Coordinates of C-alpha atoms (C1' of nucleotides) in Angstrom, one line a residue:
Chain A
M26 CA 0.2 89.9 -42.0
S27 CA 2.9 91.5 -40.2
A28 CA 5.9 90.5 -38.8
T29 CA 4.8 91.4 -35.2
D30 CA 1.1 90.3 -35.3
T31 CA 0.6 87.3 -32.6
K32 CA -3.2 86.7 -33.6
K33 CA -2.1 84.8 -37.0
K34 CA -4.7 81.6 -37.1
R35 CA -1.8 79.0 -37.6
D36 CA 1.9 79.5 -35.3
A37 CA 3.1 76.5 -34.4
E38 CA 6.4 77.9 -32.9
A39 CA 3.5 80.5 -30.5
T40 CA 1.4 77.2 -29.9
R41 CA 4.3 75.8 -28.9
K42 CA 5.4 79.0 -26.7
R43 CA 2.0 79.1 -25.3
I44 CA 1.5 74.8 -24.1
L45 CA 5.3 75.7 -21.9
E46 CA 3.7 78.7 -20.6
A47 CA 0.8 76.9 -19.1
A48 CA 2.3 73.5 -18.3
K49 CA 5.1 75.6 -16.2
K50 CA 2.5 76.6 -14.1
E51 CA 0.9 74.1 -14.2
F52 CA 3.3 71.8 -12.4
A53 CA 4.3 74.3 -10.7
K54 CA 0.6 74.0 -8.8
N55 CA 0.2 70.7 -8.7
G56 CA 3.3 68.7 -9.0
L57 CA 4.3 66.1 -12.2
G58 CA 2.0 64.2 -10.8
G59 CA -1.5 66.4 -9.9
A60 CA -0.8 68.3 -12.9
R61 CA -3.5 67.7 -15.0
V62 CA -2.8 67.7 -19.2
D63 CA -6.4 68.7 -20.1
E64 CA -6.2 72.2 -17.7
I65 CA -2.9 72.9 -19.4
A66 CA -4.4 72.2 -22.5
D67 CA -7.2 74.8 -21.6
R68 CA -4.7 77.5 -20.0
A69 CA -2.5 77.4 -22.8
K70 CA -6.0 77.6 -25.4
A71 CA -5.2 75.0 -27.2
N72 CA -6.1 71.4 -27.7
K73 CA -4.8 68.7 -26.1
R74 CA -4.1 66.9 -29.2
M75 CA -1.7 69.7 -29.9
I76 CA 0.0 68.5 -26.9
Y77 CA 1.1 65.3 -27.5
H78 CA 1.9 66.6 -31.3
Y79 CA 4.6 68.6 -29.9
F80 CA 5.7 67.2 -26.9
G81 CA 4.7 63.8 -27.2
S82 CA 3.8 62.8 -23.2
K83 CA 3.2 64.5 -20.3
E84 CA 6.4 63.2 -19.6
D85 CA 8.5 64.9 -21.8
L86 CA 6.6 68.2 -21.4
F87 CA 7.2 68.1 -17.7
R88 CA 11.2 67.1 -19.0
A89 CA 11.0 70.1 -21.4
V90 CA 9.5 72.6 -18.6
L91 CA 12.1 71.9 -16.5
E92 CA 15.2 72.5 -18.6
A93 CA 13.3 75.5 -19.6
A94 CA 13.0 76.0 -16.1
Y95 CA 17.4 75.6 -15.7
L96 CA 18.6 77.3 -18.5
H97 CA 16.7 80.5 -17.4
I98 CA 18.4 80.8 -13.9
R99 CA 21.6 79.7 -15.7
N100 CA 21.4 82.3 -18.0
A101 CA 20.3 84.9 -15.4
E102 CA 23.3 84.1 -13.4
K103 CA 26.0 84.9 -16.2
R104 CA 24.2 88.1 -17.1
L105 CA 24.9 89.2 -14.1
E106 CA 28.5 89.7 -14.4
L107 CA 30.6 89.0 -11.6
D108 CA 33.9 88.5 -12.9
N109 CA 34.0 92.2 -12.7
L110 CA 33.4 93.4 -9.4
P111 CA 35.5 92.8 -5.6
A112 CA 35.2 89.3 -4.5
D113 CA 33.2 90.6 -1.7
E114 CA 30.7 92.5 -4.1
A115 CA 30.5 90.0 -6.4
L116 CA 29.6 87.3 -4.3
E117 CA 27.3 89.9 -1.8
K118 CA 25.7 90.0 -5.1
L119 CA 25.0 86.3 -6.2
V120 CA 23.6 85.8 -2.5
K121 CA 21.7 88.3 -3.5
F122 CA 20.0 87.7 -7.3
T123 CA 19.3 84.0 -6.2
W124 CA 17.5 84.9 -3.2
D125 CA 15.6 87.0 -5.7
Y126 CA 15.1 84.7 -8.4
Y127 CA 13.4 82.6 -6.1
L128 CA 11.4 85.1 -4.8
K129 CA 9.7 86.4 -8.4
H130 CA 10.5 82.5 -10.0
P131 CA 8.2 80.3 -7.6
E132 CA 8.1 77.9 -9.6
F133 CA 11.5 77.4 -10.5
I134 CA 11.6 76.2 -6.8
T135 CA 8.1 73.6 -7.2
L136 CA 9.5 72.4 -10.4
V137 CA 12.6 71.0 -8.6
N138 CA 10.6 69.7 -5.5
S139 CA 8.8 68.1 -8.2
E140 CA 11.6 66.7 -10.4
N141 CA 13.7 65.5 -7.1
L142 CA 10.4 63.5 -5.5
H143 CA 10.3 61.4 -8.8
R144 CA 14.6 61.2 -8.0
A145 CA 15.2 63.5 -11.3
R146 CA 14.5 60.7 -13.9
H147 CA 13.9 63.7 -15.8
L148 CA 17.2 65.5 -15.8
K149 CA 19.1 62.0 -15.9
D150 CA 21.1 63.1 -19.7
A151 CA 21.0 66.6 -19.1
E152 CA 24.7 67.4 -20.4
T153 CA 23.4 71.1 -21.0
I154 CA 22.2 71.9 -17.7
A155 CA 24.7 70.6 -16.0
D156 CA 27.3 71.6 -18.0
A157 CA 25.6 75.4 -17.1
T158 CA 26.4 73.9 -13.4
M159 CA 29.3 74.2 -13.5
G160 CA 29.7 77.3 -14.9
L161 CA 28.4 78.7 -12.6
V162 CA 30.5 76.5 -9.9
A163 CA 33.2 78.1 -11.5
M164 CA 32.4 81.0 -11.6
V165 CA 32.0 81.0 -7.4
E166 CA 34.9 79.4 -8.2
K167 CA 37.2 82.4 -9.3
I168 CA 35.6 84.5 -6.3
L169 CA 36.5 83.0 -3.9
L170 CA 40.6 82.8 -5.5
R171 CA 40.2 86.1 -6.2
G172 CA 38.8 86.9 -3.0
Q173 CA 41.8 84.5 -1.3
E174 CA 45.1 86.8 -3.0
Q175 CA 43.3 89.8 -1.6
G176 CA 43.3 88.0 1.8
I177 CA 39.5 89.2 2.7
F178 CA 38.9 85.2 1.6
R179 CA 40.1 82.4 3.6
D180 CA 41.0 79.6 1.7
G181 CA 40.4 75.4 1.3
I182 CA 36.3 76.3 1.0
D183 CA 35.0 73.9 -1.6
S184 CA 32.4 76.1 -4.0
V185 CA 29.8 73.4 -4.8
Q186 CA 29.7 73.2 -0.9
L187 CA 29.2 77.1 -1.2
N188 CA 27.1 77.2 -4.6
I189 CA 25.3 74.6 -2.2
T190 CA 24.8 76.4 0.5
I191 CA 24.1 79.6 -0.8
A192 CA 20.8 78.0 -3.0
A193 CA 19.7 76.2 0.5
I194 CA 19.3 79.2 2.7
G195 CA 17.1 80.8 0.1
Y196 CA 15.6 78.1 -1.0
Y197 CA 14.7 76.8 1.9
Y198 CA 13.4 79.6 3.5
L199 CA 10.9 80.1 0.3
T200 CA 9.6 76.3 0.0
N201 CA 8.6 75.6 3.0
R202 CA 7.3 79.4 3.5
F203 CA 3.8 77.8 4.4
T204 CA 4.1 75.0 7.1
G205 CA 7.5 78.1 8.2
S206 CA 4.9 80.3 8.6
I207 CA 2.2 78.3 11.1
L208 CA 5.2 76.0 13.0
F209 CA 6.9 79.2 13.8
K210 CA 3.9 81.7 14.5
R211 CA 4.9 84.5 11.9
D212 CA 4.4 85.8 8.4
M213 CA 7.6 84.6 6.9
M214 CA 6.4 86.3 3.1
N215 CA 5.6 90.0 4.7
P216 CA 8.5 92.9 3.0
E217 CA 10.1 93.1 6.7
A218 CA 10.7 89.2 7.5
L219 CA 12.1 89.2 3.5
E220 CA 14.0 92.2 4.3
E221 CA 15.3 90.7 7.6
R222 CA 16.1 86.8 5.6
L223 CA 18.0 88.6 3.2
S224 CA 20.1 90.2 5.5
F225 CA 20.9 86.7 7.5
N226 CA 21.5 85.6 4.5
V227 CA 24.0 87.5 3.4
E228 CA 25.7 87.7 6.9
T229 CA 25.7 84.4 6.7
I230 CA 27.6 83.6 4.0
M231 CA 29.9 86.5 4.1
R232 CA 31.0 85.1 7.9
L233 CA 31.6 82.0 6.1
V234 CA 34.0 82.6 3.5
R235 CA 35.7 85.6 5.5
A236 CA 39.4 85.0 6.8
Chain B
M22 CA -4.0 35.1 24.1
S23 CA -0.8 36.4 25.1
A24 CA -0.6 39.9 25.6
T25 CA 2.8 40.4 23.6
D26 CA 1.0 38.2 20.8
T27 CA 0.7 40.5 18.0
K28 CA -0.9 37.7 15.3
K29 CA -4.5 38.6 17.0
K30 CA -7.4 38.6 14.3
R31 CA -8.7 41.7 15.6
D32 CA -6.6 44.3 16.9
A33 CA -8.3 48.3 16.0
E34 CA -5.0 50.4 17.3
A35 CA -2.2 47.6 15.2
T36 CA -4.1 48.0 12.5
R37 CA -4.3 51.7 12.2
K38 CA -0.6 51.9 13.6
R39 CA -0.1 49.8 10.1
I40 CA -2.1 52.5 8.3
L41 CA 0.1 55.0 9.3
E42 CA 2.9 53.2 8.6
A43 CA 2.3 52.5 5.6
A44 CA 0.6 55.6 4.1
K45 CA 4.0 57.7 5.4
K46 CA 5.9 55.1 3.3
E47 CA 4.0 55.8 0.1
F48 CA 3.0 59.5 1.0
A49 CA 7.0 60.1 1.0
K50 CA 7.8 57.6 -1.9
N51 CA 4.8 59.7 -4.1
G52 CA 3.0 63.0 -2.6
L53 CA 0.1 63.1 -1.8
G54 CA -1.1 63.6 -5.2
G55 CA 0.3 60.6 -6.0
A56 CA -0.6 58.4 -3.1
R57 CA -2.6 55.4 -4.1
V58 CA -4.9 54.5 -0.8
D59 CA -5.5 51.0 -2.3
E60 CA -1.4 51.0 -2.6
I61 CA -1.0 52.2 1.3
A62 CA -4.3 49.2 2.2
D63 CA -2.1 46.6 0.5
R64 CA 1.2 47.7 2.4
A65 CA -0.7 47.9 5.7
K66 CA -1.9 44.2 5.0
A67 CA -5.4 45.9 5.6
N68 CA -7.9 46.3 3.5
K69 CA -9.2 50.3 1.8
R70 CA -12.2 49.9 3.8
M71 CA -10.3 50.4 7.4
I72 CA -8.6 53.1 5.4
Y73 CA -11.7 55.3 5.1
H74 CA -13.4 53.3 8.5
Y75 CA -10.3 54.9 10.8
F76 CA -9.3 58.2 9.2
G77 CA -12.7 59.0 7.0
S78 CA -10.6 60.1 4.0
K79 CA -6.8 60.0 1.8
E80 CA -6.6 63.7 3.1
D81 CA -7.6 63.4 6.5
L82 CA -5.1 60.1 6.5
F83 CA -2.1 62.9 4.9
R84 CA -2.8 65.1 8.3
A85 CA -2.2 62.3 10.5
V86 CA 1.2 61.0 8.8
L87 CA 2.1 64.7 8.8
E88 CA 1.2 65.4 12.1
A89 CA 2.9 62.5 13.6
A90 CA 5.7 62.9 11.3
Y91 CA 6.2 66.9 13.1
L92 CA 5.7 65.3 17.1
H93 CA 9.0 63.0 16.0
I94 CA 11.1 64.8 15.2
R95 CA 10.0 67.9 17.9
N96 CA 10.1 64.4 20.5
A97 CA 13.5 63.5 19.2
E98 CA 14.8 67.8 19.6
K99 CA 14.0 67.5 22.9
R100 CA 16.0 64.5 23.9
L101 CA 18.9 65.8 22.9
E102 CA 19.1 67.6 26.6
L103 CA 20.7 70.1 24.7
D104 CA 20.3 72.9 28.4
N105 CA 22.7 70.8 30.1
L106 CA 25.4 71.3 27.8
P107 CA 28.3 74.4 26.7
A108 CA 26.5 76.7 24.1
D109 CA 29.2 76.3 21.1
E110 CA 28.1 72.2 22.2
A111 CA 25.2 72.2 22.3
L112 CA 24.3 74.2 18.8
E113 CA 26.9 71.3 17.0
K114 CA 24.7 68.8 18.8
L115 CA 22.1 70.2 17.0
V116 CA 23.0 70.9 13.7
K117 CA 24.8 67.2 13.5
F118 CA 21.8 65.9 15.0
T119 CA 19.6 67.6 12.4
W120 CA 21.4 66.4 9.9
D121 CA 21.5 62.9 10.8
Y122 CA 18.0 63.2 11.7
Y123 CA 17.1 64.4 8.0
L124 CA 19.6 61.2 6.5
K125 CA 17.4 58.6 8.4
H126 CA 13.7 60.0 8.1
P127 CA 13.9 61.2 4.4
E128 CA 10.5 60.6 4.2
F129 CA 10.4 63.6 6.6
I130 CA 11.5 66.0 3.3
T131 CA 9.1 64.5 1.4
L132 CA 6.0 64.8 3.7
V133 CA 6.6 68.7 4.5
N134 CA 7.7 68.7 0.7
S135 CA 4.4 67.6 -0.1
E136 CA 2.6 69.7 3.0
N137 CA 3.7 73.2 0.9
L138 CA 2.9 71.6 -2.4
H139 CA -0.4 71.8 -1.1
R140 CA 0.3 75.2 0.9
A141 CA -0.2 74.1 4.0
R142 CA -3.5 73.7 4.0
H143 CA -3.4 70.4 7.0
L144 CA -2.0 71.9 9.2
K145 CA -4.0 75.1 9.3
D146 CA -4.8 74.1 13.0
A147 CA -1.9 72.1 14.2
E148 CA -1.8 74.4 17.2
T149 CA 0.2 71.3 19.2
I150 CA 3.1 71.2 16.5
A151 CA 3.2 74.9 16.1
D152 CA 4.0 74.5 19.7
A153 CA 6.6 72.1 20.3
T154 CA 8.1 74.1 17.7
M155 CA 8.0 77.0 19.4
G156 CA 9.5 74.4 22.2
L157 CA 12.5 74.1 19.9
V158 CA 12.8 77.7 19.1
A159 CA 13.1 78.4 23.0
M160 CA 15.8 75.8 23.4
V161 CA 18.0 77.2 21.1
E162 CA 17.6 80.8 22.0
K163 CA 18.6 79.7 25.3
I164 CA 21.6 78.2 23.7
L165 CA 22.0 81.4 22.0
L166 CA 21.9 83.9 25.5
R167 CA 24.3 81.2 27.4
G168 CA 26.7 81.6 24.5
Q169 CA 26.3 85.4 24.6
E170 CA 27.6 85.5 28.4
Q171 CA 30.0 83.2 28.2
G172 CA 31.0 85.9 25.5
I173 CA 31.5 83.4 22.4
F174 CA 28.8 83.9 20.7
R175 CA 27.6 87.7 19.2
D176 CA 24.3 89.0 20.2
G177 CA 21.3 89.9 17.7
I178 CA 21.1 87.0 16.3
D179 CA 17.4 85.7 15.6
S180 CA 17.0 82.5 17.2
V181 CA 14.2 81.8 14.4
Q182 CA 16.3 82.8 11.3
L183 CA 19.4 80.5 12.9
N184 CA 16.4 77.6 13.1
I185 CA 15.8 78.2 10.0
T186 CA 19.4 78.0 8.2
I187 CA 20.2 75.3 10.6
A188 CA 17.5 73.2 9.1
A189 CA 18.0 74.6 5.4
I190 CA 21.9 73.7 5.3
G191 CA 20.9 69.9 5.5
Y192 CA 17.5 69.9 4.3
Y193 CA 18.3 71.3 0.7
Y194 CA 21.5 69.1 0.3
L195 CA 19.4 66.1 0.9
T196 CA 16.4 66.8 -0.7
N197 CA 18.1 67.9 -3.8
R198 CA 20.3 65.4 -3.6
F199 CA 19.0 63.9 -7.1
T200 CA 19.3 66.7 -9.3
G201 CA 22.2 67.9 -7.2
S202 CA 24.2 64.3 -7.9
I203 CA 23.5 65.2 -12.1
L204 CA 24.3 68.8 -11.7
F205 CA 27.8 68.6 -9.6
K206 CA 28.4 66.1 -11.2
R207 CA 29.1 64.4 -8.2
D208 CA 27.6 61.6 -6.3
M209 CA 26.2 63.5 -3.2
M210 CA 25.4 60.7 -2.0
N211 CA 28.5 58.5 -0.8
P212 CA 29.7 58.5 3.3
E213 CA 33.0 60.7 2.2
A214 CA 30.3 63.8 1.1
L215 CA 28.4 63.1 3.2
E216 CA 30.8 63.6 6.3
E217 CA 32.4 66.2 4.3
R218 CA 28.7 68.0 4.1
L219 CA 28.1 67.2 8.0
S220 CA 31.5 69.2 8.8
F221 CA 30.8 72.0 6.3
N222 CA 27.7 72.9 7.5
V223 CA 28.6 72.4 11.3
E224 CA 31.5 75.4 10.5
T225 CA 28.8 77.3 9.0
I226 CA 26.1 77.5 11.6
M227 CA 29.6 78.2 14.3
R228 CA 30.9 81.1 12.0
L229 CA 27.5 82.3 12.2
V230 CA 26.9 82.8 15.5
R231 CA 31.0 83.3 16.9
A232 CA 31.7 86.8 18.5
Chain C
dG1 C1' -24.5 31.3 25.3
dA2 C1' -27.0 35.4 23.6
dC3 C1' -26.6 40.5 22.3
dT4 C1' -23.7 44.4 21.0
dT5 C1' -20.7 46.5 19.3
dA6 C1' -16.5 47.3 16.7
dA7 C1' -13.5 45.5 13.2
dT8 C1' -13.2 44.0 8.4
dG9 C1' -13.8 42.3 3.3
dC10 C1' -15.8 42.1 -1.1
dA11 C1' -17.8 44.4 -4.7
dC12 C1' -19.1 47.9 -6.8
dT13 C1' -19.4 52.8 -8.9
dA14 C1' -19.2 57.4 -10.2
dA15 C1' -15.9 60.4 -11.6
dC16 C1' -12.2 61.5 -13.5
dT17 C1' -7.5 60.7 -16.8
dA18 C1' -3.6 59.9 -20.3
dG19 C1' -3.6 59.0 -24.9
dT20 C1' -5.7 58.4 -29.4
dT21 C1' -9.2 58.1 -33.5
dA22 C1' -10.1 60.3 -37.4
dC23 C1' -11.1 64.0 -39.4
dT24 C1' -11.4 69.8 -40.6
dT25 C1' -8.8 73.3 -41.6
dC26 C1' -5.3 76.5 -43.2
dT27 C1' -0.5 78.2 -45.5
dG28 C1' 3.0 78.1 -48.6
dA29 C1' 5.4 76.9 -52.1
dA30 C1' 5.5 74.8 -57.1
Chain D
dT13 C1' -4.7 77.5 -58.7
dT14 C1' -3.4 73.2 -56.5
dC15 C1' -2.4 70.5 -53.3
dA16 C1' 0.6 68.4 -49.6
dG17 C1' 1.5 68.8 -45.4
dA18 C1' 1.1 70.8 -40.8
dA19 C1' -2.0 72.8 -37.4
dG20 C1' -6.0 72.1 -35.1
dT21 C1' -10.8 69.7 -33.0
dA22 C1' -14.0 67.1 -31.3
dA23 C1' -15.4 62.7 -29.2
dC24 C1' -13.8 59.1 -27.8
dT25 C1' -11.7 54.6 -25.3
dA26 C1' -9.2 52.0 -21.5
dG27 C1' -7.7 52.2 -17.6
dT28 C1' -7.7 53.9 -13.3
dT29 C1' -9.4 56.2 -8.8
dA30 C1' -11.0 58.0 -4.3
dG31 C1' -14.9 56.3 -2.0
dT32 C1' -19.1 53.3 -0.1
dG33 C1' -23.0 49.5 0.4
dC34 C1' -23.9 45.5 2.6
dA35 C1' -22.8 40.9 4.6
dT36 C1' -20.0 39.0 8.1
dT37 C1' -17.4 38.1 11.7
dA38 C1' -14.8 38.4 16.4
dA39 C1' -14.8 40.1 20.5
dG40 C1' -16.3 41.7 25.5
dT41 C1' -20.0 42.2 28.4
dC42 C1' -23.5 40.0 30.9

DNA sequence: GACTTAATGCACTAACTAGTTACTTCTGAA
DNA sequence: TTCAGAAGTAACTAGTTAGTGCATTAAGTC
């Protein structure tokens, strides 16, 4: 059987992956409480027993899904290589990337919401993810310093607050797109609306940092 | 029995209110899916039968809670009477109010999150709330116009985008306070942190609108 | 004080759900 | 070829949950 043949009758790693992927979708759609283990098993074309075999419990499965989701975005951010860009371009790129990432991975938002509903109890000792996040903060800190040296950014900006704000203006718009579209009586998700929001966000952040 | 005596053996209105209040807490704590009807009945010191008598179903109860929550914040905003203030003061007051409201009513955030997880299906024909929200947008629009006439605000700012942004920078910080406190390795909820965030938010919005 | 109507309480059910038991089937190393 | 251990399955359990049927009790009306 060749290495690329994915139709092996037995493949622990592949089954594990299918379960993780199915779980991500189900948790994202229904939250931790609303997700059904049976549904995850079906989606993964696996047996429920396999879930308990590989992950131990529904909560531990959620933890695994959540950690994978955080590591995925942190890695994508790292690959931006913002250090090689002029400060203003780097910051704008990060704002745009963050927006695009949330747009392409709505499940990330829902997972984070679910985790916060549960007071982050699955993340309690996720040292790796916290470290990766501090790496992102350091990245932004470097951008800020470069911009200040150039004289285009003001100083005294807290890089954690800036990070939070960059996330916030995209995240809030997208997580509340359903209630928002009703309450503001406008379709928040058509291409023009999305584009308009992205430029508004870029403007917000650039005005925030400019000297 | 006096009018102020709240211990009447039968009081439909009071029971209804107790159920609504209890449901708000339970839905806020566990989301729509995670909330337990029995728990709501217990908290309300009512019988589960009463919930179905007054509200018909768990989903309809959730709808009632959600509508009450939206009307509450919209009314509070209206009472700010921002029309009587200079444009810059009015805007700053709105930013601060929004922050304080979320801080004092964390259940509002959780309810909105829950509703968006369910694609806003309970809000589908909430005309009243949409109208109230458009009233808020109009209020901000007036502030922007006043500021422009004074020459202190730039023009071309979309009042819906501004509204969304004002909400976003407070909402995101608070809804993600649990994961945030772990990932950023700082306590996001101590008084100094809260104060710092509020000034950051005011700064963000004022820089966004200034000419 | 009898009558009507609404409020309340209890006990039940039908469906569902996370997790398990006990088993079969496959794989690869010796 | 054998066989131990890993992968996989189906049926089950014990507990939970939204929702109901029905009887009872109180309040207001005449």
